PDB file of C-alpha atoms and ligand atoms in Angstrom:
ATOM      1  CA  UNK A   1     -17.841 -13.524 -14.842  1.00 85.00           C
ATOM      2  CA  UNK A   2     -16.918 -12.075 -11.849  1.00 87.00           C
ATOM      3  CA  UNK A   3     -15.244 -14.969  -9.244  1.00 90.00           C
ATOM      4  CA  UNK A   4     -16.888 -14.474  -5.424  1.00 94.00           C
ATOM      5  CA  UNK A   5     -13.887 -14.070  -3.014  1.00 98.00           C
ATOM      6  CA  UNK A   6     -14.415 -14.744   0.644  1.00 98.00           C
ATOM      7  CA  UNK A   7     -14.287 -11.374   2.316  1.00 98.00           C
ATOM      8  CA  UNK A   8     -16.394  -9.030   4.731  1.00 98.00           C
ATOM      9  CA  UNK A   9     -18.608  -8.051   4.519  1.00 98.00           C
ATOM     10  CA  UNK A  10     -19.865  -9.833   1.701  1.00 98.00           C
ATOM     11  CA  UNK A  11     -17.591 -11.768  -1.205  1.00 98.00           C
ATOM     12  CA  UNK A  12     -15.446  -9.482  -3.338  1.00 98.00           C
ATOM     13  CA  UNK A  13     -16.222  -9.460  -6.799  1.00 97.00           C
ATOM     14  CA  UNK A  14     -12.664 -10.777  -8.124  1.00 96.00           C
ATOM     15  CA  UNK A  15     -12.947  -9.469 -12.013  1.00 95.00           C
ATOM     16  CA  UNK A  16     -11.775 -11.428 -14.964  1.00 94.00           C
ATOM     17  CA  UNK A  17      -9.562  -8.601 -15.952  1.00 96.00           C
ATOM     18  CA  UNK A  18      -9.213  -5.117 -14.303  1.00 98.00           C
ATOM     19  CA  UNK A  19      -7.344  -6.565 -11.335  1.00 98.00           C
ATOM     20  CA  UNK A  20      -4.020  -4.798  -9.528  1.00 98.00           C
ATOM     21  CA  UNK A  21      -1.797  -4.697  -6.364  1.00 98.00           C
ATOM     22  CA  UNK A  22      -1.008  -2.142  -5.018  1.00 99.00           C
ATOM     23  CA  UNK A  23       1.685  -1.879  -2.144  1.00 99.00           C
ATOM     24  CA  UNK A  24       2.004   1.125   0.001  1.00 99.00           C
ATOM     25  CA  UNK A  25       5.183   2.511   1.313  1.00 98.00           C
ATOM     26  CA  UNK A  26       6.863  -0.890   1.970  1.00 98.00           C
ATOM     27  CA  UNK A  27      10.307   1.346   1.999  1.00 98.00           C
ATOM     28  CA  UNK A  28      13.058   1.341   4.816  1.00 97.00           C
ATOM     29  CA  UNK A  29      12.156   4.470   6.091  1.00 96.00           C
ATOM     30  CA  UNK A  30       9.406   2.962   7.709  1.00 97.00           C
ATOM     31  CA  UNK A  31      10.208  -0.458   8.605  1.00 97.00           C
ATOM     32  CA  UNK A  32      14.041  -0.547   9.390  1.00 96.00           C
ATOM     33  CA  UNK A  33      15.791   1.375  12.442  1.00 94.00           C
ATOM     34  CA  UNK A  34      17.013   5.180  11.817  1.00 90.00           C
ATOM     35  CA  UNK A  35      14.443   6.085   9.295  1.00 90.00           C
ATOM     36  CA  UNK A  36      10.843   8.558   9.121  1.00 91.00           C
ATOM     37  CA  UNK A  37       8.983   5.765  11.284  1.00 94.00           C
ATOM     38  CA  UNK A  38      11.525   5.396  14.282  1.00 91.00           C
ATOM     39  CA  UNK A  39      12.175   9.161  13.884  1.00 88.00           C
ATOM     40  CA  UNK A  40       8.673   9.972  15.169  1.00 90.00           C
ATOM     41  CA  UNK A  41       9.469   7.500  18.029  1.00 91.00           C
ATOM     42  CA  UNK A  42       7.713   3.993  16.565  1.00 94.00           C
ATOM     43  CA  UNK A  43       8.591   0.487  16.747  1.00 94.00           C
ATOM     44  CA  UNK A  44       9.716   0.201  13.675  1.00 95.00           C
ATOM     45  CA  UNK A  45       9.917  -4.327  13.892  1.00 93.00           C
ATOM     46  CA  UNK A  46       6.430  -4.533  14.359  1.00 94.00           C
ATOM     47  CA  UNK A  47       5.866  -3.707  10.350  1.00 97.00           C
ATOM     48  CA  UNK A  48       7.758  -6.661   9.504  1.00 97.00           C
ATOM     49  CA  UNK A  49       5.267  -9.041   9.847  1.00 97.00           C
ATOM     50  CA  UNK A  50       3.464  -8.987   6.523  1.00 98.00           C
ATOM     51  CA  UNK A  51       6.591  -9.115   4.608  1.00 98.00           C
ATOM     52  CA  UNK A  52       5.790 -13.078   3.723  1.00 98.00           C
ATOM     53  CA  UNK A  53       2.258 -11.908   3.017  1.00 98.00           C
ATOM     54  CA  UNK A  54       3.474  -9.480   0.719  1.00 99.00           C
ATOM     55  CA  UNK A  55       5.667 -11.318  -0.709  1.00 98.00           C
ATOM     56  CA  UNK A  56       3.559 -14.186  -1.814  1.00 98.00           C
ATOM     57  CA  UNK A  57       0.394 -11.383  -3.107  1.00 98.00           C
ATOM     58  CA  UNK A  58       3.589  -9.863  -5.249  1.00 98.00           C
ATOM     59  CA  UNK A  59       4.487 -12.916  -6.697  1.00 98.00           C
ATOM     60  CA  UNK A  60       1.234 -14.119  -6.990  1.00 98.00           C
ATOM     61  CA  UNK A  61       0.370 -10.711  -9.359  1.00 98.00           C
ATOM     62  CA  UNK A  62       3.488 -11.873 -11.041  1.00 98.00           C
ATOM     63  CA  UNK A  63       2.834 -15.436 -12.286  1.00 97.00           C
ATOM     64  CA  UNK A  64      -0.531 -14.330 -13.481  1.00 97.00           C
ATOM     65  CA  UNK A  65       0.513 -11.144 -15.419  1.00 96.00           C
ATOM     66  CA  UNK A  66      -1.368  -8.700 -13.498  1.00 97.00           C
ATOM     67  CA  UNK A  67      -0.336  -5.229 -12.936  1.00 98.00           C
ATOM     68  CA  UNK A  68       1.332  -4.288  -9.681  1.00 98.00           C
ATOM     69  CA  UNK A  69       2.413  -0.273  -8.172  1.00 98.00           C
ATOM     70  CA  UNK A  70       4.627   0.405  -5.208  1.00 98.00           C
ATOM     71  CA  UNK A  71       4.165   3.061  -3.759  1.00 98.00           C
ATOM     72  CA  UNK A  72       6.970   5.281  -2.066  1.00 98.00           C
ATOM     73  CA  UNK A  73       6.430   8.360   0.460  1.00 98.00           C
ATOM     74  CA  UNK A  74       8.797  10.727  -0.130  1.00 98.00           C
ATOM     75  CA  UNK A  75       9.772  14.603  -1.011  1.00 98.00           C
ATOM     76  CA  UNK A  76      12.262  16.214  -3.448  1.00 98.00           C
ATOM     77  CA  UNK A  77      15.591  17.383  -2.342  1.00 98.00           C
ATOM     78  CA  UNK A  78      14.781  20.975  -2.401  1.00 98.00           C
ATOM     79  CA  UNK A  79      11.584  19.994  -0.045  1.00 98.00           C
ATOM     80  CA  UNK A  80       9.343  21.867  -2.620  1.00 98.00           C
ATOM     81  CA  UNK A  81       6.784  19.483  -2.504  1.00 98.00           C
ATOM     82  CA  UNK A  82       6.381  19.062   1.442  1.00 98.00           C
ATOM     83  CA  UNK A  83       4.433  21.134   3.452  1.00 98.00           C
ATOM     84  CA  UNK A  84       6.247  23.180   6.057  1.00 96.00           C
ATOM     85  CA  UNK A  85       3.035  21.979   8.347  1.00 96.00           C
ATOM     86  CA  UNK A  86       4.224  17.831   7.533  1.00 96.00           C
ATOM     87  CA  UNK A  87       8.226  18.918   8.058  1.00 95.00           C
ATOM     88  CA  UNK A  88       7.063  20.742  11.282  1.00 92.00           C
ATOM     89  CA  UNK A  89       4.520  18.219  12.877  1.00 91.00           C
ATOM     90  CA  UNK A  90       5.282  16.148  15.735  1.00 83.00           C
ATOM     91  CA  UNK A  91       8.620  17.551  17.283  1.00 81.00           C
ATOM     92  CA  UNK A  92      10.318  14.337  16.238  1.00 79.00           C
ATOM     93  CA  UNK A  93      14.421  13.544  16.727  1.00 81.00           C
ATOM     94  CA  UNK A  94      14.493  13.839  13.113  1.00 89.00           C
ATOM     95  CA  UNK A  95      12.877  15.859  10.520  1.00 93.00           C
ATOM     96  CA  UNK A  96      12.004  15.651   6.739  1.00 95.00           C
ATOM     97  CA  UNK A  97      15.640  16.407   4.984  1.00 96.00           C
ATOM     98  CA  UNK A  98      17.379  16.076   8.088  1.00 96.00           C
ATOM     99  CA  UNK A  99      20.589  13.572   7.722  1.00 96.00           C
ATOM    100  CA  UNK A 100      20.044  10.370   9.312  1.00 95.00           C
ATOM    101  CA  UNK A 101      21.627   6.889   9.534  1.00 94.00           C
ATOM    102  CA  UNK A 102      19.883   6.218   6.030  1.00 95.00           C
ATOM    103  CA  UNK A 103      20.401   9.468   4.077  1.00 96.00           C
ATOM    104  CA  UNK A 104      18.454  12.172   4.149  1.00 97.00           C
ATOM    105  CA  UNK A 105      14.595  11.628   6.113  1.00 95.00           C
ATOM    106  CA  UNK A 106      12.466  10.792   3.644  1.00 96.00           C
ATOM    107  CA  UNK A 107      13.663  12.462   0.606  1.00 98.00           C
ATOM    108  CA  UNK A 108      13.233  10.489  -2.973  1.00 98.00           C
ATOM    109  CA  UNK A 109      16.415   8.598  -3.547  1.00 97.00           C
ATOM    110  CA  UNK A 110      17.955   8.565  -0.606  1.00 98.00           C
ATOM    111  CA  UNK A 111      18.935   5.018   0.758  1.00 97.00           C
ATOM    112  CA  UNK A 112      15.839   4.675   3.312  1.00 96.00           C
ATOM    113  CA  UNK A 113      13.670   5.551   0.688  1.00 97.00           C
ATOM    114  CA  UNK A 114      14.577   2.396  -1.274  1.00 97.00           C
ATOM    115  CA  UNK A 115      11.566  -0.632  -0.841  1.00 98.00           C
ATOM    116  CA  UNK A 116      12.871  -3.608   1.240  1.00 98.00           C
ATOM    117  CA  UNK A 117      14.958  -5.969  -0.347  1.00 98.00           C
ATOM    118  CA  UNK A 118      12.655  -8.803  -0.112  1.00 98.00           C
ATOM    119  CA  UNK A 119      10.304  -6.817  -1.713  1.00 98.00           C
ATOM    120  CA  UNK A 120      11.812  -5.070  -4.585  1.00 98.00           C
ATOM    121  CA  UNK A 121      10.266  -4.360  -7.879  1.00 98.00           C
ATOM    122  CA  UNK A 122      10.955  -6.170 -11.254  1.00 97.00           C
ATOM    123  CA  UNK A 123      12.375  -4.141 -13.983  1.00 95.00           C
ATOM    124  CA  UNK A 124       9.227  -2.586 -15.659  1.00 91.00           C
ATOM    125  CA  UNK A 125       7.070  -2.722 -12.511  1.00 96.00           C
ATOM    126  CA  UNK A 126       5.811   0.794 -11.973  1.00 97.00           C
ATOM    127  CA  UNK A 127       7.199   2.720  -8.390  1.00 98.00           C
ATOM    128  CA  UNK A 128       4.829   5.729  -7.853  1.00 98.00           C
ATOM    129  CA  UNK A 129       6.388   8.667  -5.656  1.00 98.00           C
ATOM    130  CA  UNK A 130       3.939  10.173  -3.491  1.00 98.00           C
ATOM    131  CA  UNK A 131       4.388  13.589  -1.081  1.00 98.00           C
ATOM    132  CA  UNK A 132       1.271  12.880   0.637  1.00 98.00           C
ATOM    133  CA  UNK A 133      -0.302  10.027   2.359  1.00 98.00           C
ATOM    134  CA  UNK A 134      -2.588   9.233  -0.390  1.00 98.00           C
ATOM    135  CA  UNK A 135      -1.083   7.349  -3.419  1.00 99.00           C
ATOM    136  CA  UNK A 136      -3.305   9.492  -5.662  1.00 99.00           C
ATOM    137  CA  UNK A 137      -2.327  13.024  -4.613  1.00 98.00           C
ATOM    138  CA  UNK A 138      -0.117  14.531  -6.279  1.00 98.00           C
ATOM    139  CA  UNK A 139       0.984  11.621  -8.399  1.00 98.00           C
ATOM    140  CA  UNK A 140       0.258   9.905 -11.798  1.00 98.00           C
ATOM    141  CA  UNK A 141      -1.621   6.447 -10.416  1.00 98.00           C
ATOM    142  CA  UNK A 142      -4.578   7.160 -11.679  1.00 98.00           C
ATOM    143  CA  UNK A 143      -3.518   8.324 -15.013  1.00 98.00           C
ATOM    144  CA  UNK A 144      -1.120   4.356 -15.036  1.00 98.00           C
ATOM    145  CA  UNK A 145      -4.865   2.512 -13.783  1.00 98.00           C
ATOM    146  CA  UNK A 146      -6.506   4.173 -16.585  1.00 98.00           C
ATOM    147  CA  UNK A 147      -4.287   3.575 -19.103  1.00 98.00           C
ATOM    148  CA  UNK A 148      -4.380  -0.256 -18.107  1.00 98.00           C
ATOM    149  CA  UNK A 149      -8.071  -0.689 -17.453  1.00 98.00           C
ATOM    150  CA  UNK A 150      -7.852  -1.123 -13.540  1.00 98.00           C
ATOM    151  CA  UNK A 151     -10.949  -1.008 -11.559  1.00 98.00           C
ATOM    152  CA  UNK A 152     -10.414  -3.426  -8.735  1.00 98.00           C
ATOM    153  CA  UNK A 153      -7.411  -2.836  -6.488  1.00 99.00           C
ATOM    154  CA  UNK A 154      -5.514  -4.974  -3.780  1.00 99.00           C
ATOM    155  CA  UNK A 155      -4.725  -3.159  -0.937  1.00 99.00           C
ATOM    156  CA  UNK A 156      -1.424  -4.323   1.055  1.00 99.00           C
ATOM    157  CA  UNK A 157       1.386  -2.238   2.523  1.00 98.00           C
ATOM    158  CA  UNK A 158       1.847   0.084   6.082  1.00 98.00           C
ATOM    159  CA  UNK A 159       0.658   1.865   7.646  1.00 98.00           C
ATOM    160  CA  UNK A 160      -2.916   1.056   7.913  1.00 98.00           C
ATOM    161  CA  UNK A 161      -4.822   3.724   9.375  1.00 98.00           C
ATOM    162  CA  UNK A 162      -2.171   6.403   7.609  1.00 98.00           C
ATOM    163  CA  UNK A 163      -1.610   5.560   3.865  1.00 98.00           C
ATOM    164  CA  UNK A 164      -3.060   2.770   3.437  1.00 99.00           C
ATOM    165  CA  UNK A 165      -6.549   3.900   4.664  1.00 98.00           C
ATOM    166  CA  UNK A 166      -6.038   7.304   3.107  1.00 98.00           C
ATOM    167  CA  UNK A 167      -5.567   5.686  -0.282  1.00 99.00           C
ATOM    168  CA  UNK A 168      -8.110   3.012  -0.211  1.00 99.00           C
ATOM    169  CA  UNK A 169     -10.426   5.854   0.258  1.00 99.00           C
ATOM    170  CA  UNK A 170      -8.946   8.555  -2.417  1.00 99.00           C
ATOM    171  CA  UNK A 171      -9.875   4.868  -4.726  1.00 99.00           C
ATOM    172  CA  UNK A 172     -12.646   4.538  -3.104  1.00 98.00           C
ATOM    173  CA  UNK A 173     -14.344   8.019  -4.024  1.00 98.00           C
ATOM    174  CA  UNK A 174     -12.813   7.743  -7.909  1.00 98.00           C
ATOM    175  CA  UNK A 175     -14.708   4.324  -8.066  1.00 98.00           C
ATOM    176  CA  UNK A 176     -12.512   2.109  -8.291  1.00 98.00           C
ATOM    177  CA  UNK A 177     -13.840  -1.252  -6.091  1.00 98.00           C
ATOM    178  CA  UNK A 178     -11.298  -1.641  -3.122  1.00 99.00           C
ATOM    179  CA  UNK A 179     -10.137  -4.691  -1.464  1.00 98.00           C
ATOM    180  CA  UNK A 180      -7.622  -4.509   1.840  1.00 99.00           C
ATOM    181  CA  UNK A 181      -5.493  -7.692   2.625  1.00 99.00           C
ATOM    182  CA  UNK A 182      -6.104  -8.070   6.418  1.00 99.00           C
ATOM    183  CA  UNK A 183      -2.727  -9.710   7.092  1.00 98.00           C
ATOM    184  CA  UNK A 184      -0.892  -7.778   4.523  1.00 99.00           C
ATOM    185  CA  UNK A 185      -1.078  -4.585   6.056  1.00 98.00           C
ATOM    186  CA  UNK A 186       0.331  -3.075   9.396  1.00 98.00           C
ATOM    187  CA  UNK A 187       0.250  -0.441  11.923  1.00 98.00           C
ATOM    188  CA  UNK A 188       2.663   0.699  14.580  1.00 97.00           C
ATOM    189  CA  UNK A 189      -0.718   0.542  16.679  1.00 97.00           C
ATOM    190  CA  UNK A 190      -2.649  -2.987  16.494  1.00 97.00           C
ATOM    191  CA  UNK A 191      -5.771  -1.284  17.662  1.00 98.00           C
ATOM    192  CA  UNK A 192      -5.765   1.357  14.811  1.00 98.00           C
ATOM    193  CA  UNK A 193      -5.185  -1.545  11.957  1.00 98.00           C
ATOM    194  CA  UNK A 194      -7.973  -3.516  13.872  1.00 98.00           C
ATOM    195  CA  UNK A 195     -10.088  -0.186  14.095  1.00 98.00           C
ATOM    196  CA  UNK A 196      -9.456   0.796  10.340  1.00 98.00           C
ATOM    197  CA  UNK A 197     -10.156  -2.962   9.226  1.00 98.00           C
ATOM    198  CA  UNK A 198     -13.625  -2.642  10.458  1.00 98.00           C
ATOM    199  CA  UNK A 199     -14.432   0.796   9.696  1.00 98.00           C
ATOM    200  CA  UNK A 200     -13.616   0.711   5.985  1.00 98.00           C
ATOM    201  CA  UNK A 201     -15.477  -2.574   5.480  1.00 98.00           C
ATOM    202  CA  UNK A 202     -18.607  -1.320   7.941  1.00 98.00           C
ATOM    203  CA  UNK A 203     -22.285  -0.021   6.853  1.00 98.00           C
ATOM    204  CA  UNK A 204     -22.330  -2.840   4.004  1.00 98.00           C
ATOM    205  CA  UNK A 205     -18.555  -1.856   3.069  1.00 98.00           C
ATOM    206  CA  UNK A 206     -18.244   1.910   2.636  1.00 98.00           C
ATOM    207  CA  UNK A 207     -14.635   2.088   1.297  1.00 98.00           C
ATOM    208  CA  UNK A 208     -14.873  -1.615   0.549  1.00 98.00           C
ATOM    209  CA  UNK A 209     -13.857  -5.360   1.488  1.00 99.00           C
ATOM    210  CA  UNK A 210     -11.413  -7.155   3.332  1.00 99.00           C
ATOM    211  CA  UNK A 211     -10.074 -10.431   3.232  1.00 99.00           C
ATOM    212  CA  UNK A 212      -6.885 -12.801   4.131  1.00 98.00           C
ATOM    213  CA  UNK A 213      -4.263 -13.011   1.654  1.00 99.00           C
ATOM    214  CA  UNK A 214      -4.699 -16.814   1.519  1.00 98.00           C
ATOM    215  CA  UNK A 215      -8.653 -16.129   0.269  1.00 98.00           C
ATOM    216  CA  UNK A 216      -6.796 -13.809  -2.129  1.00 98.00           C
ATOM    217  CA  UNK A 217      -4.145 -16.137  -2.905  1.00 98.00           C
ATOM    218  CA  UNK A 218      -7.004 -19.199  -3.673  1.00 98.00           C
ATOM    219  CA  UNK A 219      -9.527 -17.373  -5.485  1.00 97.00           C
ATOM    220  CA  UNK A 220      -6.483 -15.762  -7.983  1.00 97.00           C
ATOM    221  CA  UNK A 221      -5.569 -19.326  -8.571  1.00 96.00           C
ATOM    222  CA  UNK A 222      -8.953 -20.233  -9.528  1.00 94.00           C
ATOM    223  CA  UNK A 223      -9.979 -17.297 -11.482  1.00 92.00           C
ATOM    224  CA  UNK A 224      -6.620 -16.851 -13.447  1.00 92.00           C
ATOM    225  CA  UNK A 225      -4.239 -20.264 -13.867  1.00 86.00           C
ATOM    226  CA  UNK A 226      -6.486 -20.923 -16.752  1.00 74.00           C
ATOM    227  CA  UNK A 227      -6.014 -17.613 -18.225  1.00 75.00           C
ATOM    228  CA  UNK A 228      -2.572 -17.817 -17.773  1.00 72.00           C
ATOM    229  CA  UNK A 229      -2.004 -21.522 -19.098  1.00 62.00           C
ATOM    230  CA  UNK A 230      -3.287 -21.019 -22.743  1.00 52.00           C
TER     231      UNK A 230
HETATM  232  N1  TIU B 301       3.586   7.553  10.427  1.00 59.11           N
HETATM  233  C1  TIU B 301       2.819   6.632   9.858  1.00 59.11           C
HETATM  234  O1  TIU B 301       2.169   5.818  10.496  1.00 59.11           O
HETATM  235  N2  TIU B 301       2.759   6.564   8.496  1.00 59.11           N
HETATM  236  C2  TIU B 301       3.300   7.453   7.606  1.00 59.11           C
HETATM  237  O2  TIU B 301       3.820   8.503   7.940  1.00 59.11           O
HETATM  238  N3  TIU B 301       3.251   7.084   6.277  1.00 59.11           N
HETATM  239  C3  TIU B 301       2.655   5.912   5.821  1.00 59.11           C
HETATM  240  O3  TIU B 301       1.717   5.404   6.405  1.00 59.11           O
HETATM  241  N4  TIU B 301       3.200   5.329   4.752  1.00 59.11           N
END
């Protein structure tokens, strides 16, 4: 049976099994100085914020054996998989493959395309490369939720109304029953997280729910420790 967890617009159906976390793009590029983010002229601190929240959904996941996938954005060393329209858009100081403080912008492997140390995967915890904003385009996700019977996903990571919103809705349309942690994502712009909050959870939640990561936090413990004690 299904567990109600308190979200809008209406409680989230937490499953018995099915359940995973996903975190988008928590990688230095986009939160520390001299990377993609501050290269396009962001306040980079700002993201920050929902590191604790983060940290306690990933750990959370953990103790309760439930899948979890990273996400990073990023592009192969030759560029072959980025657009000349993404490398081109936005006159910023730095460009995709440029050098920068961190290694090369945004390019898979480089130093400031590592995740944050507070946030670093386990050994065996999946990391899913992505080109695109979406964490399904272009990349094996869906072919990893499949293969572990996911249908419900927890939505954390930055930055809201970019990949995080573009992913929840790629899930979204592929049926897979969406839920976005309200404090566990951020934007460089507080009135585009505030504006994708309400628009994704809106007409009777078209991409899905939202909800605090403490409602998240509660209703795990209630629905799982038992599982997870025998
Ligand atoms: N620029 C911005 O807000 N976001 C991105 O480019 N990528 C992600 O959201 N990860």
């Amino acid at each position: 049976m299904p567990t109600p967890l308190p979200a809008q617009p209406y409680p989230y159906p937490l499953p018995p099994t099915g359940l995973a976390l996903i975190i988008i793009d928590m990688q230095r590029d986009f939160i520390e100085p001299g990377g993609f983010g501050d290269a396009l002229g962001n306040d980079v601190g700002l993201l920050r914020a929902i590191i604790p929240q983060v940290r306690a959904l990933q750990d959370a996941f953990r103790r309760y054996n439930l899948p979890i996938f990273q996400t990073v954005e990023g592009h192969l060393p030759d560029l072959s998989d980025c657009p000349p329209s993404k490398r081109d858009r936005g006159h910023g100081a730095l460009k995709i493959g440029d050098p920068g403080p961190m290694g090369r912008i945004l390019v898979l492997g480089e130093p400031g395309n590592g995740i944050i140390p507070e946030l670093a995967p386990l050994p065996g915890e999946v990391i899913i490369p992505k080109p695109g904003k979406g964490a399904f385009y272009a990349t094996d996700l869906e072919a990893h939720l499949k293969a572990q019977g996911v249908t419900h996903l927890v939505i954390t990571g930055v930055t809201t109304e970019v990949c995080v919103q573009t992913t929840m809705r790629e899930a979204n349309d592929r049926g897979y029953e969406c839920l976005l942690v309200e404090d566990a994502t951020e934007s460089y712009f507080p009135e585009f997280k505030q504006a994708t909050l309400e628009m994704v959870r809106a007409q009777g939640g078209i991409i899905g729910w939202t909800a605090s990561t403490e409602a998240v936090l509660s209703t795990l413990a209630a629905q799982y420790s038992a599982q997870v004690a025998v």
